[in-house]
Coordinates of C-alpha atoms and ligand atoms in Angstrom, one line a residue:
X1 CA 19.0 -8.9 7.9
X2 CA 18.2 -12.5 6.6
X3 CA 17.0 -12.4 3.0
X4 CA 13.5 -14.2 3.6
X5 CA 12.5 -10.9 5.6
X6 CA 10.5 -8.6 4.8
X7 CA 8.9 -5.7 6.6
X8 CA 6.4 -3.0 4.7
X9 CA 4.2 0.2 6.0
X10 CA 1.6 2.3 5.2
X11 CA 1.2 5.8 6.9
X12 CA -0.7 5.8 9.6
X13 CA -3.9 7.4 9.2
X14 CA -4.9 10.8 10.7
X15 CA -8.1 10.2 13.3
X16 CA -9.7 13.7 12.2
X17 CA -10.8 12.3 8.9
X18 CA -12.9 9.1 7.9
X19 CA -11.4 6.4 6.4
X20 CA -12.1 6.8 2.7
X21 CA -10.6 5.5 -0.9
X22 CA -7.3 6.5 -0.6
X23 CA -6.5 5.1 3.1
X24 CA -8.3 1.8 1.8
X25 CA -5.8 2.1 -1.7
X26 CA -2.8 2.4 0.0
X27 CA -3.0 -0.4 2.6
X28 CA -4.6 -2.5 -0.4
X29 CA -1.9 -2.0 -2.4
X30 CA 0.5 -2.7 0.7
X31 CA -1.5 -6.3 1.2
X32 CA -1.4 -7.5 -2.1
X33 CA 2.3 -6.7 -2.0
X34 CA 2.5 -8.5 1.7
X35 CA 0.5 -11.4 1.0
X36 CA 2.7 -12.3 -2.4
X37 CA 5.9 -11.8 -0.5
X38 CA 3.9 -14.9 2.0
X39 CA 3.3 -16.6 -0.5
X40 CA 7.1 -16.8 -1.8
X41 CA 7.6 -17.9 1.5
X42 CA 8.9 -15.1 3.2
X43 CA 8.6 -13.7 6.5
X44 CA 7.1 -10.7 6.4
X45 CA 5.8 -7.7 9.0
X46 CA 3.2 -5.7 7.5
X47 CA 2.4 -2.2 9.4
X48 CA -0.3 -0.1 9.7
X49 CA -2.3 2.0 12.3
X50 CA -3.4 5.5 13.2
X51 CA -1.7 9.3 13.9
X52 CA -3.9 10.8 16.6
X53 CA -2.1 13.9 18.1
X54 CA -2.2 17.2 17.2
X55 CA -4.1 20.5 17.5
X56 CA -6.9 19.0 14.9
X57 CA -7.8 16.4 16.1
X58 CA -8.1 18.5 20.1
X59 CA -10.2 20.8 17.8
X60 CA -12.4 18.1 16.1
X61 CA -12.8 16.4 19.1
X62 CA -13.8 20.1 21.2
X63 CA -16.2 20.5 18.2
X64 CA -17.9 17.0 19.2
X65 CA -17.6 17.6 22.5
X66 CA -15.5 14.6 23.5
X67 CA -12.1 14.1 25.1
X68 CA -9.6 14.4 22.2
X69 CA -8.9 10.5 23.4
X70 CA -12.5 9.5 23.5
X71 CA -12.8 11.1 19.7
X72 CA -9.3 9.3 19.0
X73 CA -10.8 5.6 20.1
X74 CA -13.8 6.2 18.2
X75 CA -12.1 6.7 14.4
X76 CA -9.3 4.9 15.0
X77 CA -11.3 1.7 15.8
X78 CA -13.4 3.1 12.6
X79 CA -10.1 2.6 10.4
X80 CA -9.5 -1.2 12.3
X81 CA -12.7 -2.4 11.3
X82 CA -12.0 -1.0 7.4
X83 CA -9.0 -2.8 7.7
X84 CA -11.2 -6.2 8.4
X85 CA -13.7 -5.5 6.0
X86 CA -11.3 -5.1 3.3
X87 CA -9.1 -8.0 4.2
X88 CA -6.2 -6.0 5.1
X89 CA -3.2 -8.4 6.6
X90 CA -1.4 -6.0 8.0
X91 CA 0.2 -7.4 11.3
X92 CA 0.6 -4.8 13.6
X93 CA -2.2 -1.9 14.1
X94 CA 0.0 0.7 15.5
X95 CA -1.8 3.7 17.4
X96 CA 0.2 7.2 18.4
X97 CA -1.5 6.8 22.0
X98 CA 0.2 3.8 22.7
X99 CA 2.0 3.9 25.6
X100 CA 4.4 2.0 24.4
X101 CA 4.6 4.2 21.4
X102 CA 4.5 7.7 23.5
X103 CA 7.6 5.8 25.1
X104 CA 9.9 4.9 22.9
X105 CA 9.1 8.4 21.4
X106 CA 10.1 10.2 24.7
X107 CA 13.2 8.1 24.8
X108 CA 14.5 8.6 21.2
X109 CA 14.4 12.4 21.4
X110 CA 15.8 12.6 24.6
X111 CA 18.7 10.7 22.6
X112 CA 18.5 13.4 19.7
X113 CA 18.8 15.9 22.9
X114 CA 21.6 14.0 24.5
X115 CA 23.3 14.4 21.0
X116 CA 22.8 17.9 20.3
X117 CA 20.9 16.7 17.3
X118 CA 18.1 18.7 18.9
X119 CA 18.1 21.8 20.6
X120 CA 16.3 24.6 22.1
X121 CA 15.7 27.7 20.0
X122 CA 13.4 30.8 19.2
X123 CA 11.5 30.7 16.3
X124 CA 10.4 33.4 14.4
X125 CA 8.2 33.4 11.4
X126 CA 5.1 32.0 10.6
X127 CA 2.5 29.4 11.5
X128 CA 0.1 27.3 9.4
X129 CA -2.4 26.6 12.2
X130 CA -4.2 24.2 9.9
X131 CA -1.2 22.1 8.9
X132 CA 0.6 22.9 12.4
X133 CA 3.6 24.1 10.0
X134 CA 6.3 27.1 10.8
X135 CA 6.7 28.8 7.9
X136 CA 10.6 30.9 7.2
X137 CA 10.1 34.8 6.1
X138 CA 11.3 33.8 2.7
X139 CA 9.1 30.4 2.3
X140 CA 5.6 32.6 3.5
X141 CA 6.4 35.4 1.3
X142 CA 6.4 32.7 -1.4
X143 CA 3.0 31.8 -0.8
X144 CA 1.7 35.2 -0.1
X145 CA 1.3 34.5 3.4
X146 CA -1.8 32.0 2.7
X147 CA -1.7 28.6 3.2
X148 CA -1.7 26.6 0.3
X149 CA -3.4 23.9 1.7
X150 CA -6.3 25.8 3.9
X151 CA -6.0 28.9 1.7
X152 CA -5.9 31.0 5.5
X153 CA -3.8 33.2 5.8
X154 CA -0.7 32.6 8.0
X155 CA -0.4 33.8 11.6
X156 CA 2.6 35.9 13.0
X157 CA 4.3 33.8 15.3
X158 CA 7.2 33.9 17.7
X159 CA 8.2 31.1 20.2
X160 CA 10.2 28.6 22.0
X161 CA 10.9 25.5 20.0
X162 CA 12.9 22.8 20.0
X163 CA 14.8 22.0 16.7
X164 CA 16.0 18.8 14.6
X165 CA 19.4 20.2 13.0
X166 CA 18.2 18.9 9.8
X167 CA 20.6 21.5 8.5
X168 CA 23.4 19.2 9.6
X169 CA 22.6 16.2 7.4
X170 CA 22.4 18.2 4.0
X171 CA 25.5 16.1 2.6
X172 CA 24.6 12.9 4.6
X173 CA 21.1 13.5 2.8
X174 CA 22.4 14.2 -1.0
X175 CA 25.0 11.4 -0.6
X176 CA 21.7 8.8 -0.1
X177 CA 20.3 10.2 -2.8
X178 CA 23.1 9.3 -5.0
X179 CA 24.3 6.2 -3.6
X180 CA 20.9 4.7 -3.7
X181 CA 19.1 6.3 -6.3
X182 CA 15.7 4.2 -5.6
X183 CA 15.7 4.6 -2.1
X184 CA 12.8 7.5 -3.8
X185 CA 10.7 5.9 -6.2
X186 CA 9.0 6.6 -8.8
X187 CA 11.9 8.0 -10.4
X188 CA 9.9 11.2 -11.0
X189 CA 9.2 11.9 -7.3
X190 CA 12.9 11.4 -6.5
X191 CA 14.1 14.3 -8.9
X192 CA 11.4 16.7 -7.1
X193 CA 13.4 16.0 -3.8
X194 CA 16.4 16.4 -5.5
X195 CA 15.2 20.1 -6.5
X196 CA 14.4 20.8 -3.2
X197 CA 17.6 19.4 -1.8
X198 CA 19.3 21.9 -3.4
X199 CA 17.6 24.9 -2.2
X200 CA 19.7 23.9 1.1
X201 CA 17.9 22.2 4.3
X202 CA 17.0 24.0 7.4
X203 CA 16.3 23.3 10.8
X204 CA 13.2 22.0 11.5
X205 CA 11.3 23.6 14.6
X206 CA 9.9 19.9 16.6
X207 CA 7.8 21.2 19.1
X208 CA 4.6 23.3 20.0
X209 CA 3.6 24.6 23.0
X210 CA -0.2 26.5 22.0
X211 CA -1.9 23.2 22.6
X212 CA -1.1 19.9 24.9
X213 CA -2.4 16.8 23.2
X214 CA 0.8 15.5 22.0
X215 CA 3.7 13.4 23.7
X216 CA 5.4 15.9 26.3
X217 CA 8.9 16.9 25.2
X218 CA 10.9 14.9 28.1
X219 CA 12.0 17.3 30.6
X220 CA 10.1 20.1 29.6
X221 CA 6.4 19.5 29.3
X222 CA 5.3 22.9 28.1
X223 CA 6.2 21.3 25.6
X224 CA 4.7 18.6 23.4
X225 CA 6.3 16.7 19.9
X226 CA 5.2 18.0 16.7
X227 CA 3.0 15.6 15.5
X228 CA 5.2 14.5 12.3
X229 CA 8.1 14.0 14.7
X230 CA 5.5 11.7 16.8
X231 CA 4.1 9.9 14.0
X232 CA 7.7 9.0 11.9
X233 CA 8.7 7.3 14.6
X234 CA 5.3 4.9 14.6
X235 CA 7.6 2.5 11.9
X236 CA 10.1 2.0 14.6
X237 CA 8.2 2.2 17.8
X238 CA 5.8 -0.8 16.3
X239 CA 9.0 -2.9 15.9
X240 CA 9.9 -1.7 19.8
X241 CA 13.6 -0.1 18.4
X242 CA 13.2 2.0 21.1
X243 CA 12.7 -0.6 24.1
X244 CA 15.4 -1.5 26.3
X245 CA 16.8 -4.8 24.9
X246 CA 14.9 -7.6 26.0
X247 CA 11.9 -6.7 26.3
X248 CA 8.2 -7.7 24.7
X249 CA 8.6 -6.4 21.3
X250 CA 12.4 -7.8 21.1
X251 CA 11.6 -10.4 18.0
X252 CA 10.2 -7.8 15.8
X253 CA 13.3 -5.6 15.8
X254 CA 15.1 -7.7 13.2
X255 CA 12.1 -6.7 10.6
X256 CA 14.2 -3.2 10.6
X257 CA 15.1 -1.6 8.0
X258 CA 11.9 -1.8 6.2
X259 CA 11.7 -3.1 2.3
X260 CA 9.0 -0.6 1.7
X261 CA 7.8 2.6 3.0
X262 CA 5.0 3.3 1.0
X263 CA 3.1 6.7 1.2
X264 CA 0.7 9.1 -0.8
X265 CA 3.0 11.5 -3.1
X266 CA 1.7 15.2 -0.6
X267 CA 4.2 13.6 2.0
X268 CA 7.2 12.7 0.7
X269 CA 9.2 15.2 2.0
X270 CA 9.1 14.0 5.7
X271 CA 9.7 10.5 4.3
X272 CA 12.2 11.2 1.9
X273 CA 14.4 14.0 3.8
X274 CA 13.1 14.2 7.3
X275 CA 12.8 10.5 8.0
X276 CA 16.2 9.2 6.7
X277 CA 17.9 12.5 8.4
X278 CA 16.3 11.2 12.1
X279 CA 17.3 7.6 11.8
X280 CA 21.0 9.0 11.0
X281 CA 21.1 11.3 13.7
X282 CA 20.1 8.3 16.1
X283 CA 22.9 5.5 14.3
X284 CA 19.6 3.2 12.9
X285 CA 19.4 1.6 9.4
X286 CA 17.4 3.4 6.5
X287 CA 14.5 2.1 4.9
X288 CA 15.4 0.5 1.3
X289 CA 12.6 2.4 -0.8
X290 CA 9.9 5.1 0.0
X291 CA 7.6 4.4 -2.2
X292 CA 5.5 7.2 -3.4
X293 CA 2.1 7.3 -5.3
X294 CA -0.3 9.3 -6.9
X295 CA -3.2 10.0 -6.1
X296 CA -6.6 8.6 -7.1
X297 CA -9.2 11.5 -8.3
X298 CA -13.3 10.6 -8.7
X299 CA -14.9 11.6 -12.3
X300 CA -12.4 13.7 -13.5
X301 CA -12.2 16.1 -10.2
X302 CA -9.8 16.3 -7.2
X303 CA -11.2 14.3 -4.3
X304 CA -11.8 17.4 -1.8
X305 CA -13.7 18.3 1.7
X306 CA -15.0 20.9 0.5
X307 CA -16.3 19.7 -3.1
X308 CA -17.5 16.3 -0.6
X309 CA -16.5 14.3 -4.1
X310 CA -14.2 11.8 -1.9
X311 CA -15.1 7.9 -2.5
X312 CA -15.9 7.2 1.0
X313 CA -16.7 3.5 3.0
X314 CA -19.9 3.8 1.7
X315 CA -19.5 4.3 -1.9
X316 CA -16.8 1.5 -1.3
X317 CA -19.2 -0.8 -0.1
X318 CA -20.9 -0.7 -2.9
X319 CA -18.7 -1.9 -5.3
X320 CA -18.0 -4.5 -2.8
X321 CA -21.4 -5.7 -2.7
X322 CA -22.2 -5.5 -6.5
X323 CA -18.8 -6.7 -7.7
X324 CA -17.1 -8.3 -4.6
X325 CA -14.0 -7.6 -2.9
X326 CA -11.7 -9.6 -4.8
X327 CA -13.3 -7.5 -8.0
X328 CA -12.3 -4.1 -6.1
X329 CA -8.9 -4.8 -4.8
X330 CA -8.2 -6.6 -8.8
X331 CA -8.9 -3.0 -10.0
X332 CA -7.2 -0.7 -7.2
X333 CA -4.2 -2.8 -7.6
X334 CA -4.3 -2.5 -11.4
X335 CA -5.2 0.3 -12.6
X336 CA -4.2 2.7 -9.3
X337 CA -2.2 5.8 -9.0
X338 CA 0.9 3.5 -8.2
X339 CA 3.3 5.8 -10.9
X340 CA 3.9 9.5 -11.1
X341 CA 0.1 10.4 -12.5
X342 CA -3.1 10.3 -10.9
X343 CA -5.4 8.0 -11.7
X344 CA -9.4 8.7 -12.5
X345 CA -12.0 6.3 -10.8
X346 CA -14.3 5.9 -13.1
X347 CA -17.5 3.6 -12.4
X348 CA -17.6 2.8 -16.1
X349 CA -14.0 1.8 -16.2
X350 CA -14.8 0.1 -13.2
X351 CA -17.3 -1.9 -14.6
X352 CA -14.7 -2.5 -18.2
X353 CA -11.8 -3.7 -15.8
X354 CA -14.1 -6.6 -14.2
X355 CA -16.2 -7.7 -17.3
X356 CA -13.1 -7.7 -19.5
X357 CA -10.5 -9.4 -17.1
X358 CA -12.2 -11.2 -14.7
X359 CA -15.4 -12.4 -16.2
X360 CA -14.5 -13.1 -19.7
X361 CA -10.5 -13.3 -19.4
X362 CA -10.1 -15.2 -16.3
X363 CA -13.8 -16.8 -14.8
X364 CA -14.3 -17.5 -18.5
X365 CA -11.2 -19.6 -18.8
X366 CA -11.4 -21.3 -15.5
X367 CA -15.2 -21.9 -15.8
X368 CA -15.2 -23.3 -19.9
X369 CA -11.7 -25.4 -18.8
X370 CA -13.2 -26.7 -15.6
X371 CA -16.2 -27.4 -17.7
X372 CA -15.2 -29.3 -20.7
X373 CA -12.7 -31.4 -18.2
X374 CA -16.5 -32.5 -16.8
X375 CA -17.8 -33.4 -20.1
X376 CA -14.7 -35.1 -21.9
X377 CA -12.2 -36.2 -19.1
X378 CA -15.5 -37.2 -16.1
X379 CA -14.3 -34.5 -13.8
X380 CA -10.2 -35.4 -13.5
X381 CA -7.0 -33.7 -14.7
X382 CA -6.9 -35.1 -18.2
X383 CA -2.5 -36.7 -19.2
X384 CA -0.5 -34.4 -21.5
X385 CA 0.5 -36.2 -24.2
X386 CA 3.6 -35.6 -26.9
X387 CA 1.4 -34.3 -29.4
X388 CA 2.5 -30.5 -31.2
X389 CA -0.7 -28.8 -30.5
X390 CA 0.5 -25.2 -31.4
X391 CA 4.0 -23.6 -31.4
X392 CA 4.2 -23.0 -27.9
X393 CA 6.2 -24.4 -25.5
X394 CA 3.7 -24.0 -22.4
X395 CA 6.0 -24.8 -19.9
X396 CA 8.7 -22.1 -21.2
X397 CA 6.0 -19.6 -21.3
X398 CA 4.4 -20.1 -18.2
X399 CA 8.2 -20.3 -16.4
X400 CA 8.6 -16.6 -18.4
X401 CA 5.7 -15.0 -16.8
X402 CA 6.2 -16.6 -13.6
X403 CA 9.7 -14.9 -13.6
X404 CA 8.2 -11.2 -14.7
X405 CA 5.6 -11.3 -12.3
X406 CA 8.1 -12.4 -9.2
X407 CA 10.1 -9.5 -10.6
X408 CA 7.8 -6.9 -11.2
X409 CA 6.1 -7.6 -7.8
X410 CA 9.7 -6.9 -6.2
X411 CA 10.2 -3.6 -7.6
X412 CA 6.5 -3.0 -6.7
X413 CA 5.0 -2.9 -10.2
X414 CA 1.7 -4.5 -9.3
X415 CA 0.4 -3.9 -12.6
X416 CA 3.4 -5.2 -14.7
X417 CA 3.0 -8.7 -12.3
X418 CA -0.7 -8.6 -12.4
X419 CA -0.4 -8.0 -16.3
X420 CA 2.0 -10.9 -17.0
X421 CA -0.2 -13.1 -14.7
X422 CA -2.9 -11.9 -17.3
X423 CA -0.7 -13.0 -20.6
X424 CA -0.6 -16.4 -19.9
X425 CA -4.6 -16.4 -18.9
X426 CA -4.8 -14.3 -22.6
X427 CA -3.0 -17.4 -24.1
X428 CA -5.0 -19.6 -22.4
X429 CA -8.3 -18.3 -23.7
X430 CA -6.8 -18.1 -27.7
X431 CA -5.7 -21.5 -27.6
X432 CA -8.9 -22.7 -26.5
X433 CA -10.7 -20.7 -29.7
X434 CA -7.7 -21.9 -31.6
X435 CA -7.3 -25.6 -31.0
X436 CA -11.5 -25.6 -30.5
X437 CA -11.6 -29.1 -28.2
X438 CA -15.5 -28.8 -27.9
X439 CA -15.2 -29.6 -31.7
X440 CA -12.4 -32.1 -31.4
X441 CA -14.0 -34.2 -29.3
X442 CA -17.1 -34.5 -31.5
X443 CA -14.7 -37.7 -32.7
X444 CA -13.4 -40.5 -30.2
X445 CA -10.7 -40.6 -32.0
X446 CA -9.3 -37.0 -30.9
X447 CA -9.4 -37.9 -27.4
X448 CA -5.8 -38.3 -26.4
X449 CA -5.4 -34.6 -28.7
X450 CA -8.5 -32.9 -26.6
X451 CA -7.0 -34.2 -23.5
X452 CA -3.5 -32.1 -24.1
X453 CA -5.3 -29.3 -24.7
X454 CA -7.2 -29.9 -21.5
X455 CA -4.1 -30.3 -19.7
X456 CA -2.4 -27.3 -20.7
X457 CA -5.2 -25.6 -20.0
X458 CA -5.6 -26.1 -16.5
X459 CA -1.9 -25.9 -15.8
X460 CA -1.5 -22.6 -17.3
X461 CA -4.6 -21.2 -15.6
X462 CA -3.4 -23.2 -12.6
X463 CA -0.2 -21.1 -13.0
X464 CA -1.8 -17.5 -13.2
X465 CA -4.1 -18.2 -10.7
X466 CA -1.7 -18.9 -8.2
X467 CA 0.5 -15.6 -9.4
X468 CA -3.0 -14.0 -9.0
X469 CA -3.9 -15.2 -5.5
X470 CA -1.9 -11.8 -4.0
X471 CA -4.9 -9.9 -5.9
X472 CA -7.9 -11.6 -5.5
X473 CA -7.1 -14.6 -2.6
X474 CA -11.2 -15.4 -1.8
X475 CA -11.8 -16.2 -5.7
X476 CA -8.4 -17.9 -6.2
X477 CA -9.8 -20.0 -2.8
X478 CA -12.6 -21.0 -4.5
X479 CA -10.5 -22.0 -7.5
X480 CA -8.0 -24.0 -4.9
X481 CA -10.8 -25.7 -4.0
X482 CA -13.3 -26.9 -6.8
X483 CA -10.0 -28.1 -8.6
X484 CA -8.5 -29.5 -5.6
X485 CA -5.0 -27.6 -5.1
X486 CA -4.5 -27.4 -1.6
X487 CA -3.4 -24.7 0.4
X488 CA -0.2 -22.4 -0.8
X489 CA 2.2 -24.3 0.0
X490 CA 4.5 -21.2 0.8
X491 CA 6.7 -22.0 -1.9
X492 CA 5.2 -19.9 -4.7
X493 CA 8.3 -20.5 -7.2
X494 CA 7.8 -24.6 -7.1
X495 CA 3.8 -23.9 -6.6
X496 CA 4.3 -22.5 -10.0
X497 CA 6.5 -25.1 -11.8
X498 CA 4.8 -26.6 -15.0
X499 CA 3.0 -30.1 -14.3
X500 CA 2.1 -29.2 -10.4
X501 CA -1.3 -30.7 -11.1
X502 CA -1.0 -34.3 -11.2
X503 CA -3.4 -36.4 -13.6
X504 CA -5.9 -37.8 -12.4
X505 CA -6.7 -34.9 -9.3
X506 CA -10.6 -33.9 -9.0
X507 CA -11.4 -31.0 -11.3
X508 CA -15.1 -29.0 -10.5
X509 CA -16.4 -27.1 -12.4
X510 CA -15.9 -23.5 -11.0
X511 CA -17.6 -19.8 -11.9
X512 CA -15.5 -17.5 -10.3
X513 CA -16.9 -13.9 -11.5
X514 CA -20.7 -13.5 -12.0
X515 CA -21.2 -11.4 -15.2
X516 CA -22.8 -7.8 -13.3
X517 CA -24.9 -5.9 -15.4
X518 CA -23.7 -2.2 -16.1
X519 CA -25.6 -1.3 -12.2
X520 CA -26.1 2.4 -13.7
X521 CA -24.9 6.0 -13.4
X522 CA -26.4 6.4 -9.6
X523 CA -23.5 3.9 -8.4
X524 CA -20.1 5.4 -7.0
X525 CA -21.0 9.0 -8.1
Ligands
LIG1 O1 -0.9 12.2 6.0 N1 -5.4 8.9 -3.4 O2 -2.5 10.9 7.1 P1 -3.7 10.9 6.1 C1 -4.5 7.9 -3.0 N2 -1.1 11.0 9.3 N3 -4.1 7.9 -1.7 C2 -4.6 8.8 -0.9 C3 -5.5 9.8 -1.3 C4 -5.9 9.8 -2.6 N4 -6.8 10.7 -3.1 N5 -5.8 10.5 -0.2 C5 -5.1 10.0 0.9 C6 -1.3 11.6 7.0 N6 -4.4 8.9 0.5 C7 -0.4 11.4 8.1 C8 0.7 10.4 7.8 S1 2.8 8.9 8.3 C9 4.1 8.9 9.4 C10 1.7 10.2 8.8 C11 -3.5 8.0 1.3 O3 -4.9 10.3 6.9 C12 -2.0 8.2 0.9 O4 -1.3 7.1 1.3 O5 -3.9 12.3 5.6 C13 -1.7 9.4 1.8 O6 -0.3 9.6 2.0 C14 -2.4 9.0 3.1 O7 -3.6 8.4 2.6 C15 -2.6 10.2 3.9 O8 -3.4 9.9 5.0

């Protein structure tokens, strides 16, 4: 794989619920990730979609009275619009009732069937009808024959069922695990796996036959794909690995094996066991890193159906709409769920995050820089001059937290790149109550001196804003614009070289983040 590609996913989405925080959090957190790899210049293939088989969603679509495909078009085309409305870049919106998906599916387990990876067996046990899960003697007795999910209890169940000989790939399995020992990150997630690993793997039954919408098991179509078999293989299907060579989809095959695989921590297992285990048993590459969150809670309690506490479009909206986009993604990338705890979303620490760092860190620098560069310098990018201002060497500084945010961005610590993005703005601000130009250039004489400061100013802010633009691209537009930057040039490391912006270029005056006052207890709760 050429080094200037890169290729990340989200899960796809199940069509039986709405699109809500989490679904908008994790592709979010995916874009801001995609979008900064862009802006480095790399060629990148971000993934997204929907998973619509399974007995839910027949059963949610019965209980509407619709065709489980009608029901299917209707939320999926729900979750493609969320992606517009947040701003999502995301490539390729992949749906399970693709036919081009349902193909490819069809033609990789008749390979696993060709191999003897998967066979045809009797199962007998039990069944999670909620989570369309078998469940062993042993495991059920565990949970006391309840599901832990549904809290139901468990049905008897014997039947027909075709099998993935996970069981096979136990040592292939724990010797990924300890050659690659981030190919499971956070490191916390990857030592649960490891617990499990050693409890042994079994088989893992990959068909049903008590319902039918599903991808028919080729050859015998009593029999239809367990929907985690059928939506694993959506990350290769998008990139048409499963299409006879030259066809449509060719070009995107070379995006495989994908940088990042990021999912919500309840389904690591079929990422980080499952997954890897399929792509073995059919000779593909493995992803280099699942990536697996935490989740976000609202006020202190588990999001939940049945407590109806989950931060849905609508709530989202509304911080859109009082705070602006930019203002939401800034906070879901930064103070997320993205290590091994969860995260609380918290309107009042909603509300801290944007007046701290955006108005009064970040608008407040651009907007008093941007503004004293109209009163002292008429509106232009003001010459540095030799003059030792304060002990800093900007350039050095800036060049530092250009370097940890490129770094922390490629091990997918948004807040450690968003954070030394941040520093230099931090600086930026102190030097300004420090060196106090306003004063300075009370006397004519100071005007080479406030002109420095001036300059250093706007480069440094310059700097972060570009580092920044991943985050919050509309406001770091407007910024681009009022101080006349250009378009990314799709060179970020250059982009962010000290002395990019050239005496002498047009400098507005800019006001990038309205101060909001505190909108109240009745919003988001
Ligand atoms: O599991 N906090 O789909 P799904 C953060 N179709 N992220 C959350 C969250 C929360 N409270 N709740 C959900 C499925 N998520 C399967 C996936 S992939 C081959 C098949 C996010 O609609 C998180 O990314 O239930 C989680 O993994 C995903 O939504 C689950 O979405």
């Amino acid at each position: 794989m050429p080094t200037d590609r890169r290729c990340i996913t989200t899960p796809i989405y199940y069509v039986n619920d709405r699109p809500h925080i989490g679904h908008v959090y994790t592709t979010t957190i995916c874009d801001v990730w995609a979008r900064f790899e862009r802006l480095l210049g790399r060629d990148v293939f971000f993934l997204t979609g929907t998973d619509e088989h399974g007995q839910k969603v027949e059963q949610s679509a019965q209980e509407r009275g619709l065709s489980p495909m009608a029901f299917a078009d209707e939320i999926s085309a729900e979750f493609r619009k969320t992606m517009e409305l947040f701003n999502l870049t995301n490539d390729e919106f992949i749906r399970t009732t693709d036919p081009q998906h349902e193909q490819q599916v069809q033609s990789f387990v008749k390979r696993l069937m060709e191999s003897g990876d998967v066979y045809l067996g009797t199962f007998e046990g039990w069944y999670d009808a909620g989570q369309e899960e078998y469940w062993t003697e042993t495991k059920a007795k565990e949970v006391d024959y309840t599901s832990p999910i549904s809290g139901k209890p468990l049905e008897r169940a014997a039947q027909d069922n075709y099998y993935f000989k996970l069981s096979a790939f136990q040592n292939r399995i724990e010797a990924l695990f300890a050659e690659h020992p981030t190919f499971v990150r956070p490191e916390a997630r990857r030592n649960e796996i490891l617990g499990r690993l050693r409890e042994g793997l079994l088989d893992v039954p990959i068909s049903r036959t008590n319902f039918t919408w599903g991808i028919p098991v080729p050859g015998n179509e009593e029999h239809v794909i367990y929907v985690w078999i059928d939506a694993l293989f959506n990350y290769i299907t998008a990139l048409g690995l499963g299409e006879p060579d030259g066809d449509r989809a060719g070009d995107r095959r070379d995006y495989w094996p994908a940088t990042y695989q990021v999912i919500g921590k309840e389904i690591l297992w079929f990422h980080a066991v499952i997954w890897p285990a399929l792509l073995m048993a059919l000779g593909l590459p493995l992803p280099h890193c699942v990536y697996a969150h935490s989740f976000w809670i609202s006020e202190g309690k588990k999001m939940s159906k049945s407590l109806g506490n989950f931060i849905d479009l609508e709530q989202l909206q509304h911080y859109m709409d009082t705070y602006g986009l930019d203002a939401l993604r800034y906070f879901l990338a930064m103070q997320g769920p993205l290590g091994a705890t969860d995260s609380d979303f918290l309107r009042a620490q909603f509300h801290e995050t944007y007046t701290t760092d955006l108005v009064n860190t970040l608008g407040n620098c651009a907007s008093r820089t941007s503004a004293m560069i109209g009163k002292y310098c008429r509106g232009f990018m003001p010459a540095d001059s030799d003059a030792e201002i304060d002990d800093l060497d900007w350039a050095s500084f800036c060049n530092e937290q250009v370097a940890i945010t490129i770094a922390a961005m490629e091990r997918f610590d948004l807040s450690g790149a968003i954070g030394a993005a941040m520093t230099i703005v931090r600086r930026v601000d102190a030097f300004i109550n420090d060196t106090a130009p306003f004063k300075l250039a009370k006397d004519e004489s100071n005007a080479p001196l406030v002109s420095a400061i001036l300059h250093r100013c706007t480069e440094a802010v310059r700097i972060a804003a570009c580092l920044l633009e991943a985050v919050i691209p509309q406001k770091i537009a407007e910024l681009r614009s009022a101080w006349t930057l250009g378009d990314p040039s799709g060179d970020l490391t250059t982009e962010c070289r000290w002395g990019g912006c050239k005496p002498g270029t047009p400098i507005a005056k800019v006001a990038l983040f309205p101060r909001v006052d505190d909108a109240g207890p009745h919003l988001g709760t």
